[in-house]
Short mmCIF file of C-alpha atoms in Angstrom, two decimals:
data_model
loop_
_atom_site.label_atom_id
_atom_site.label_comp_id
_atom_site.label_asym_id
_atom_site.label_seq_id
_atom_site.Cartn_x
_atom_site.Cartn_y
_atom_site.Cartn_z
CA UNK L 888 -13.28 -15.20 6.22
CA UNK L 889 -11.38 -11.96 6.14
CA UNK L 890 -7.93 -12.24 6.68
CA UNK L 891 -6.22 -8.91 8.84
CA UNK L 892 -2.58 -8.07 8.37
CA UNK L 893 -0.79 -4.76 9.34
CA UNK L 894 0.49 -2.51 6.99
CA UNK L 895 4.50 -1.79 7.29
CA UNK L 896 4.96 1.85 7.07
CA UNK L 897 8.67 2.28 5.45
CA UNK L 898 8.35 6.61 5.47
CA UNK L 899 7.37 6.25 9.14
CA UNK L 900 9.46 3.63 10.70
CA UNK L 901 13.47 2.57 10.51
CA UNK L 902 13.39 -0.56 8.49
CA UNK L 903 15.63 -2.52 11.66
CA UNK L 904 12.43 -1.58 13.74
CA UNK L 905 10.03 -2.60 11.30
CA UNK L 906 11.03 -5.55 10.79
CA UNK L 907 10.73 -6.53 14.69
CA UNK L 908 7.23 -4.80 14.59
CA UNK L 909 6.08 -7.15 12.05
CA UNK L 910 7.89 -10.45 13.57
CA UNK L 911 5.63 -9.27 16.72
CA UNK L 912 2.75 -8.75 14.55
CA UNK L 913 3.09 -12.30 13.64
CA UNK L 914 3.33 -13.67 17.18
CA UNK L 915 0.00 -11.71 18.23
CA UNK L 916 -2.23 -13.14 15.50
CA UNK L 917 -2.18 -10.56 12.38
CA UNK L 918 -2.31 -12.93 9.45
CA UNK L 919 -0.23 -10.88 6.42
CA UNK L 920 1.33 -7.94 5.88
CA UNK L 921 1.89 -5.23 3.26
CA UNK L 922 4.28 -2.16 2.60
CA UNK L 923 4.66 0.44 -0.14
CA UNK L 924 7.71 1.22 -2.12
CA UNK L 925 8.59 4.85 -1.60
CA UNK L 926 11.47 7.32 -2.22
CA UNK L 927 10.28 9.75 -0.20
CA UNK L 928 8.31 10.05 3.31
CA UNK L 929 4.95 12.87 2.96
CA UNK L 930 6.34 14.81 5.35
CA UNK L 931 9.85 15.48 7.07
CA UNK L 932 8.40 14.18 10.44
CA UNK L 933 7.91 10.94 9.27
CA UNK L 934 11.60 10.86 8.43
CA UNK L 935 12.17 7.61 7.06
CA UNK L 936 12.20 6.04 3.44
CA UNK L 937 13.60 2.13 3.76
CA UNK L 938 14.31 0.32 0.43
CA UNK L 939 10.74 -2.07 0.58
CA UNK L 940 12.45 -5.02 -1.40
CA UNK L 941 15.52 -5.31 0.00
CA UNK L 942 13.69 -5.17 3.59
CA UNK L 943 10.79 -7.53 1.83
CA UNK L 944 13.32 -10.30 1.61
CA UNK L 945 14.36 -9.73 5.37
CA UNK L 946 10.75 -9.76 6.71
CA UNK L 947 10.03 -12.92 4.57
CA UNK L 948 12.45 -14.99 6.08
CA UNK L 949 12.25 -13.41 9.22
CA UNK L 950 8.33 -14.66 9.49
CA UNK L 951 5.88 -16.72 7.68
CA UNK L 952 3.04 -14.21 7.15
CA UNK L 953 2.39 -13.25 3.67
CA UNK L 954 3.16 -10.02 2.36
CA UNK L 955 2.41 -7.43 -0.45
CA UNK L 956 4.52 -4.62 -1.74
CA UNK L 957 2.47 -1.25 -3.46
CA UNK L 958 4.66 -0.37 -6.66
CA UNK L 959 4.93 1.88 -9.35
CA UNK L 960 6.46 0.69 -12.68
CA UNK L 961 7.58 2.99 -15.37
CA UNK L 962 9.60 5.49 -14.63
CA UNK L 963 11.67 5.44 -11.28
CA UNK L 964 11.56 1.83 -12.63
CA UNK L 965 11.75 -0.16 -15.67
CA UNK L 966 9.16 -2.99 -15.59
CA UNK L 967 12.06 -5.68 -16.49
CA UNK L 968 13.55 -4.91 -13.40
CA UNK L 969 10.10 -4.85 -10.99
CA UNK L 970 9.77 -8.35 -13.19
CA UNK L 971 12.93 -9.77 -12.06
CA UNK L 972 12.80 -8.23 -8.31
CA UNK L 973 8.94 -10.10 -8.10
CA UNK L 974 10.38 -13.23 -9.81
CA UNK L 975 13.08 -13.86 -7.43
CA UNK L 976 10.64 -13.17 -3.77
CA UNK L 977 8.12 -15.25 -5.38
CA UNK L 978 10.88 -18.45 -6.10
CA UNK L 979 12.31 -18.77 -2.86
CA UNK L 980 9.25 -17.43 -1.02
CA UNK L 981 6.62 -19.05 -3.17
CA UNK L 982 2.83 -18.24 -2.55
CA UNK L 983 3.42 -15.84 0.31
CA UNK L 984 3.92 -12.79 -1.79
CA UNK L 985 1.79 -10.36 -4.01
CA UNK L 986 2.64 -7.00 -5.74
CA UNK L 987 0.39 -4.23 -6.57
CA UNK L 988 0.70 -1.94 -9.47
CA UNK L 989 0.16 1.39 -9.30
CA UNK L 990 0.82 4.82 -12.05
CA UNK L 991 2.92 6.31 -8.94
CA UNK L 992 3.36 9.67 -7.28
CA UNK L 993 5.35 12.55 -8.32
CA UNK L 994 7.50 12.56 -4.63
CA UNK L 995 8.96 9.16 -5.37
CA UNK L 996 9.13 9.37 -9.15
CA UNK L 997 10.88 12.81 -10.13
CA UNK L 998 14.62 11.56 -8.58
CA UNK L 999 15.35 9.98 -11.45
CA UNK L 1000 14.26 13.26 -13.53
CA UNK L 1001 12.26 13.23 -16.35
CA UNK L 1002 8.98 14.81 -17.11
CA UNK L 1003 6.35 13.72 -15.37
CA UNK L 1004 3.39 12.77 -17.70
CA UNK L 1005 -0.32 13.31 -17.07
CA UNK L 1006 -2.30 10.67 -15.59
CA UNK L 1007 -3.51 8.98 -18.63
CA UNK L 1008 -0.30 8.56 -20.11
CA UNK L 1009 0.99 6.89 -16.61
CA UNK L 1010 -1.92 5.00 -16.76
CA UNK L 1011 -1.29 3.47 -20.27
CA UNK L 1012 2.69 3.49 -19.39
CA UNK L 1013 1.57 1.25 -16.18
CA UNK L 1014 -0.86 -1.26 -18.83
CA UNK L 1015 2.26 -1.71 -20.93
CA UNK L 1016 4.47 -2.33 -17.59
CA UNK L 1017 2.07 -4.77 -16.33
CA UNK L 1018 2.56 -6.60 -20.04
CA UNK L 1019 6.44 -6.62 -19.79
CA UNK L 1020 6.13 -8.02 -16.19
CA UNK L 1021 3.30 -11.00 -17.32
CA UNK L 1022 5.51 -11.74 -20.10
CA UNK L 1023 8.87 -12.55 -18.32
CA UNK L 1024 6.50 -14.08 -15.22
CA UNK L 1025 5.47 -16.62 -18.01
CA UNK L 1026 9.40 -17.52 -18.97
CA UNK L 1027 8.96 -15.05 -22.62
CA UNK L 1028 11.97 -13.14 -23.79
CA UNK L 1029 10.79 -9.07 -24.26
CA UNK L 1030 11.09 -6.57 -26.80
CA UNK L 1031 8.97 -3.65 -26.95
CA UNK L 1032 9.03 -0.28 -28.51
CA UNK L 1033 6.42 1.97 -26.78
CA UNK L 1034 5.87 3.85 -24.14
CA UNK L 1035 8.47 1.29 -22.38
CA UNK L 1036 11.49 0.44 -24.44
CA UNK L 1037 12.18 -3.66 -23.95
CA UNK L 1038 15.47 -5.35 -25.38
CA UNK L 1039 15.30 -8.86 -25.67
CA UNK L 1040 14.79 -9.42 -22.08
CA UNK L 1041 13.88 -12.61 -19.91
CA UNK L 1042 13.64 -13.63 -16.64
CA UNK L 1043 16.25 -16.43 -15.87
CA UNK L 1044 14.97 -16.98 -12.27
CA UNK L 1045 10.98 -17.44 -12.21
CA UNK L 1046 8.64 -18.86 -9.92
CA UNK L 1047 6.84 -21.95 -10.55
CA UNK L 1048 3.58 -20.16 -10.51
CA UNK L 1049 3.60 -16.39 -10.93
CA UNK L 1050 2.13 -14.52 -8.09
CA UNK L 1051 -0.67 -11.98 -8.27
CA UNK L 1052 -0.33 -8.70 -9.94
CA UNK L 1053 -3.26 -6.68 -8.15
CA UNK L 1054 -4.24 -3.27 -8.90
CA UNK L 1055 -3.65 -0.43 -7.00
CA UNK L 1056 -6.91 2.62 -6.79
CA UNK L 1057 -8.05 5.42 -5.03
CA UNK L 1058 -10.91 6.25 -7.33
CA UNK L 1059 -14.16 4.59 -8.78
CA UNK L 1060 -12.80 5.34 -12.26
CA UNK L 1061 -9.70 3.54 -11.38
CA UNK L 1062 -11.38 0.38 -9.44
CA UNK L 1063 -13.14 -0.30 -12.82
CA UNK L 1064 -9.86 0.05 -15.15
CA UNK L 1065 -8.14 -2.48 -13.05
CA UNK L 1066 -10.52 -4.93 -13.51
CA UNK L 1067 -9.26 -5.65 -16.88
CA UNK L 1068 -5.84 -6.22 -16.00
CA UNK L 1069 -5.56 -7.09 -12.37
CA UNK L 1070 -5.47 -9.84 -10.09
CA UNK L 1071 -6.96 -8.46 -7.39
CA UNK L 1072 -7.56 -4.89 -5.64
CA UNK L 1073 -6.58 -2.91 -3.42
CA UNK L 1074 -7.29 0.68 -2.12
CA UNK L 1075 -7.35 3.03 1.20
CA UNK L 1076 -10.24 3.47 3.71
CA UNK L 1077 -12.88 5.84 2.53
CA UNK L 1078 -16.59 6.17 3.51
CA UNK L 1079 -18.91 3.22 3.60
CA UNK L 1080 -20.61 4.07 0.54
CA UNK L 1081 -17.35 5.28 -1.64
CA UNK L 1082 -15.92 2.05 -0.98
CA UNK L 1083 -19.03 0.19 -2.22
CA UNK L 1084 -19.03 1.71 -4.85
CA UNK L 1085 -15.39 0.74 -5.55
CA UNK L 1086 -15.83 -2.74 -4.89
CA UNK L 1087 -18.99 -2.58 -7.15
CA UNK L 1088 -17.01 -1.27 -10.27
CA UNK L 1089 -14.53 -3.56 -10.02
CA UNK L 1090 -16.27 -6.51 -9.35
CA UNK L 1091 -18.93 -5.50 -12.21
CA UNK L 1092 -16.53 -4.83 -14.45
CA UNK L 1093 -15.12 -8.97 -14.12
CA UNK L 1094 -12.95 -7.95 -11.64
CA UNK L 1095 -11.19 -11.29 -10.06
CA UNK L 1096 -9.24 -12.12 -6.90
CA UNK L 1097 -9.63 -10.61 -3.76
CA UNK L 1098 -10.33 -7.22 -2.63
CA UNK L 1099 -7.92 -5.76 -0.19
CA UNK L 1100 -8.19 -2.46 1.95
CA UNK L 1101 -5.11 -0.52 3.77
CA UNK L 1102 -6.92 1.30 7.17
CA UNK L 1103 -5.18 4.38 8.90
CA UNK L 1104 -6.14 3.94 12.11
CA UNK L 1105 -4.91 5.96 15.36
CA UNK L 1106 -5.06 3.94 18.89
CA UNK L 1107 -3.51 5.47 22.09
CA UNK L 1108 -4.78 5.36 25.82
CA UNK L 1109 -6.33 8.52 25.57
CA UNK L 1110 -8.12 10.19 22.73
CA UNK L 1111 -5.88 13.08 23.32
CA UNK L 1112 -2.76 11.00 22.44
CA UNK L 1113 -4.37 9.31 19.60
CA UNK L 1114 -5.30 12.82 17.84
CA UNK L 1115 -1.74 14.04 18.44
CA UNK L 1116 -0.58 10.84 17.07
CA UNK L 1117 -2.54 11.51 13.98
CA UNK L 1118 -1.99 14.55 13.48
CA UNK L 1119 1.43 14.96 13.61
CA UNK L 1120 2.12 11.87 11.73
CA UNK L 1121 -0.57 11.96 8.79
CA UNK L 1122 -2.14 15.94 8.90
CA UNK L 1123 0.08 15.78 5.06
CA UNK L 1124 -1.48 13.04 3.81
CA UNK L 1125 -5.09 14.22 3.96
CA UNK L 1126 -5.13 15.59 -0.10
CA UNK L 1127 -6.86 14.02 -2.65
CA UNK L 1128 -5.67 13.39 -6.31
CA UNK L 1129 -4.43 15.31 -8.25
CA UNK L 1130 -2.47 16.96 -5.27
CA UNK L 1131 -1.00 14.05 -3.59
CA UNK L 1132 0.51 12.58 -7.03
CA UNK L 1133 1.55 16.08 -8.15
CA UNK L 1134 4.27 17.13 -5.42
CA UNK L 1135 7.53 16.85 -5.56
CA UNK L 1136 9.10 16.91 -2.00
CA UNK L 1137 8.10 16.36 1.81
CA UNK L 1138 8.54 19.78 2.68
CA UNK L 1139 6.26 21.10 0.03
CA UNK L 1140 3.45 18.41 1.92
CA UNK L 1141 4.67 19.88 5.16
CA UNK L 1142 4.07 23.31 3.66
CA UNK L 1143 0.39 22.69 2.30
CA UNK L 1144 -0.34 21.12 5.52
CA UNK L 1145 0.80 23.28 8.10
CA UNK L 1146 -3.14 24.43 9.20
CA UNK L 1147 -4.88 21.31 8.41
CA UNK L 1148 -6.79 20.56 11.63
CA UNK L 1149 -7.24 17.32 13.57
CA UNK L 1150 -11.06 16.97 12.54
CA UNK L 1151 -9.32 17.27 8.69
CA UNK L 1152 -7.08 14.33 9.42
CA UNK L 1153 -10.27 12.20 11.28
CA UNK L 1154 -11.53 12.43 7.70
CA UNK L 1155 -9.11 9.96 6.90
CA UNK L 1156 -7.40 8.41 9.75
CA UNK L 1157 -9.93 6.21 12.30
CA UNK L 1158 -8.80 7.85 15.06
CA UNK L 1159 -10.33 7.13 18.42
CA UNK L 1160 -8.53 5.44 22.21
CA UNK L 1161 -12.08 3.07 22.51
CA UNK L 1162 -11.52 -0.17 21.21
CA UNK L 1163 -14.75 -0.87 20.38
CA UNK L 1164 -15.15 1.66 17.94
CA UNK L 1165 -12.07 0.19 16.22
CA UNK L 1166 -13.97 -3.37 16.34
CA UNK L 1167 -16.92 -1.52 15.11
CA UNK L 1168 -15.23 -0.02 12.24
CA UNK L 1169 -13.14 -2.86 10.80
CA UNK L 1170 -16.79 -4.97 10.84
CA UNK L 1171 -18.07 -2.80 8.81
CA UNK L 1172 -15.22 -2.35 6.49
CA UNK L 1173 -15.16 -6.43 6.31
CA UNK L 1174 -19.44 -6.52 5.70
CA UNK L 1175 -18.36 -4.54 2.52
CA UNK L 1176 -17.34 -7.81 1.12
CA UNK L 1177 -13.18 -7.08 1.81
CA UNK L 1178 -11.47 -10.16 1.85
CA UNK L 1179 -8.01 -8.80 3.44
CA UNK L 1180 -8.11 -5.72 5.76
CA UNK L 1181 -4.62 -4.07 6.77
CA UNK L 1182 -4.39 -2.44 9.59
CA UNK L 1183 -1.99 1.17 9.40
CA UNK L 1184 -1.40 2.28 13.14
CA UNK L 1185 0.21 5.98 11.70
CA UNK L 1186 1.85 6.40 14.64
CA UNK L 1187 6.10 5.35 14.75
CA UNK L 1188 5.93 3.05 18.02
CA UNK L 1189 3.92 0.07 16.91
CA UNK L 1190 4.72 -1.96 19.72
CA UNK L 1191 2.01 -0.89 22.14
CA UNK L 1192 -0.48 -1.01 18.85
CA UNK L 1193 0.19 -4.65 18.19
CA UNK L 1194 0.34 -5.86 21.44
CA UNK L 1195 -3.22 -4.53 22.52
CA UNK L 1196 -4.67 -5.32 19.28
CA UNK L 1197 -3.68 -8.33 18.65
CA UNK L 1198 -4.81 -9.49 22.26
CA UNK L 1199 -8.29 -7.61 22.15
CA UNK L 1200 -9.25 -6.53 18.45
CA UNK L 1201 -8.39 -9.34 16.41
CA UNK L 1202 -10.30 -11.84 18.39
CA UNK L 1203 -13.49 -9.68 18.24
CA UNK L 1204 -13.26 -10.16 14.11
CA UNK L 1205 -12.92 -13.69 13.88
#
């Protein structure tokens, strides 16, 4: 059965008032939760940019849903340290959290300076990350000389049982790569067919664990509140690769975004004030063969989301 957790949106929300969004989310039926670890918000009227681990350890105490943080390991990063930040969740928290791996985005990543490589070197930086991390998981001590530089390193706090590393994609391409090193999937809503496809390559490819999908969805009352929602909160977040890993700052999003339209931003949002449609959707998202389905209100006030949701969505999927 598909589980459905909601997605904590750290460049969106005040971490204080996420955490009480996903304590609620608990108490109305959502099963798990995930976040992403970012510097930066996509645009400056998001506004926010919360530290995910330190709030991770809050909002696993605070509740007993599972949860999943999105990460990039390499270069804001050094594996050893994602390694030891996974270790220590997964030992006092143990089977109730997941990380996924990702080659990163150029608006978190360029603080610490550096030159940003092409995609195929992140890509082999993040296999060689994912090696470091295994490694310590499994109690070795470290050393590497490669792309990432490892000094006799080991993890002196491990869980009994390491937890899932899962993949993070956005393309076919990518789906298939992971299956060779990952755990598990996970990628953003996209039409019915790209998503097959996804699922498909990774799967075919020997892909194991479960396949997990992250849904921007607008809800309001009206439609008309539900498009402004969306398109004031997500109208720079609409751009495909390479444009969305290649920027820097939130006002360069803002400035690429300024005339995207709200039928732009339906393109990737589900945006719509009928619940049914939102029913309808998700079913269709979980016939694709997802086993987890998070659910992104892109909107800041997730109260009224989570209440109406979890009373009247959530039972129509189970």
């Amino acid at each position: 059965m598909t589980e459905y957790g909601i997605h904590a949106s750290h460049e969106q929300i005040p971490p204080g008032d996420l955490l009480q969004a996903v304590i609620a989310a608990e108490r109305a039926g959502f099963d798990a939760a995930m976040c992403s670890d970012h510097f930066s918000p996509w645009s400056a009227r998001q506004g926010q940019s919360g530290f995910a681990w330190s709030w991770l350890g809050a909002a696993l105490q605070a509740t007993n849903l599972s949860f999943g943080v999105v990460n990039a390991p390499g270069h804001r990063y050094h594996p050893a340290i994602i390694a030891q930040a996974i270790g220590t969740l997964a030992s006092m928290y143990p089977g109730r959290f997941w990380a996924a791996l990702g080659s990163g985005e150029y608006s978190n990543e360029h603080v610490v300076g550096g030159a940003w490589p092409r995609k195929e070197v992140r890509n082999a930086r993040l296999l060689e990350s994912v090696g470091v991390i295994r490694d310590l998981l499994a109690g070795e001590e470290v050393s590497r000389d490669g792309l990432i530089t490892v000094d006799r390193a080991r993890l002196w706090t491990r869980p009994q049982a390491p937890p899932p590393l899962i993949g993070a994609a956005v393309s076919v391409e990518t789906a298939r790569w992971c299956a060779s090193w990952a755990d598990g999937l996970v990628t953003v809503n996209a039409p019915e067919e790209r998503l097959r496809e996804m699922i498909s390559a990774y799967r075919d490819a020997g892909g194991r664990g479960p396949v997990c999908l992250q849904v921007h969805l607008s809800w309001a009352p009206t439609e008309a509140e539900a498009e402004e929602i969306a398109h004031d909160q997500w109208r720079s977040n609409i751009f495909t690769p390479p444009v969305c890993w290649d920027m820097a700052t939130a006002e360069e999003f803002d400035v690429v975004s300024a005339e995207v339209t709200v039928e732009q931003v339906r393109q990737v949002v589900n945006i719509s004030a009928d619940l049914e449609r939102h029913v309808a959707w998700l079913r269709g998202y979980a016939d694709l063969g997802f086993d987890r389905i998070y659910l992104h209100h892109v909107g800041q006030d997730l109260g009224p989301f989570v209440e109406t949701f979890g009373a009247k969505v959530l039972p129509r999927l189970r």
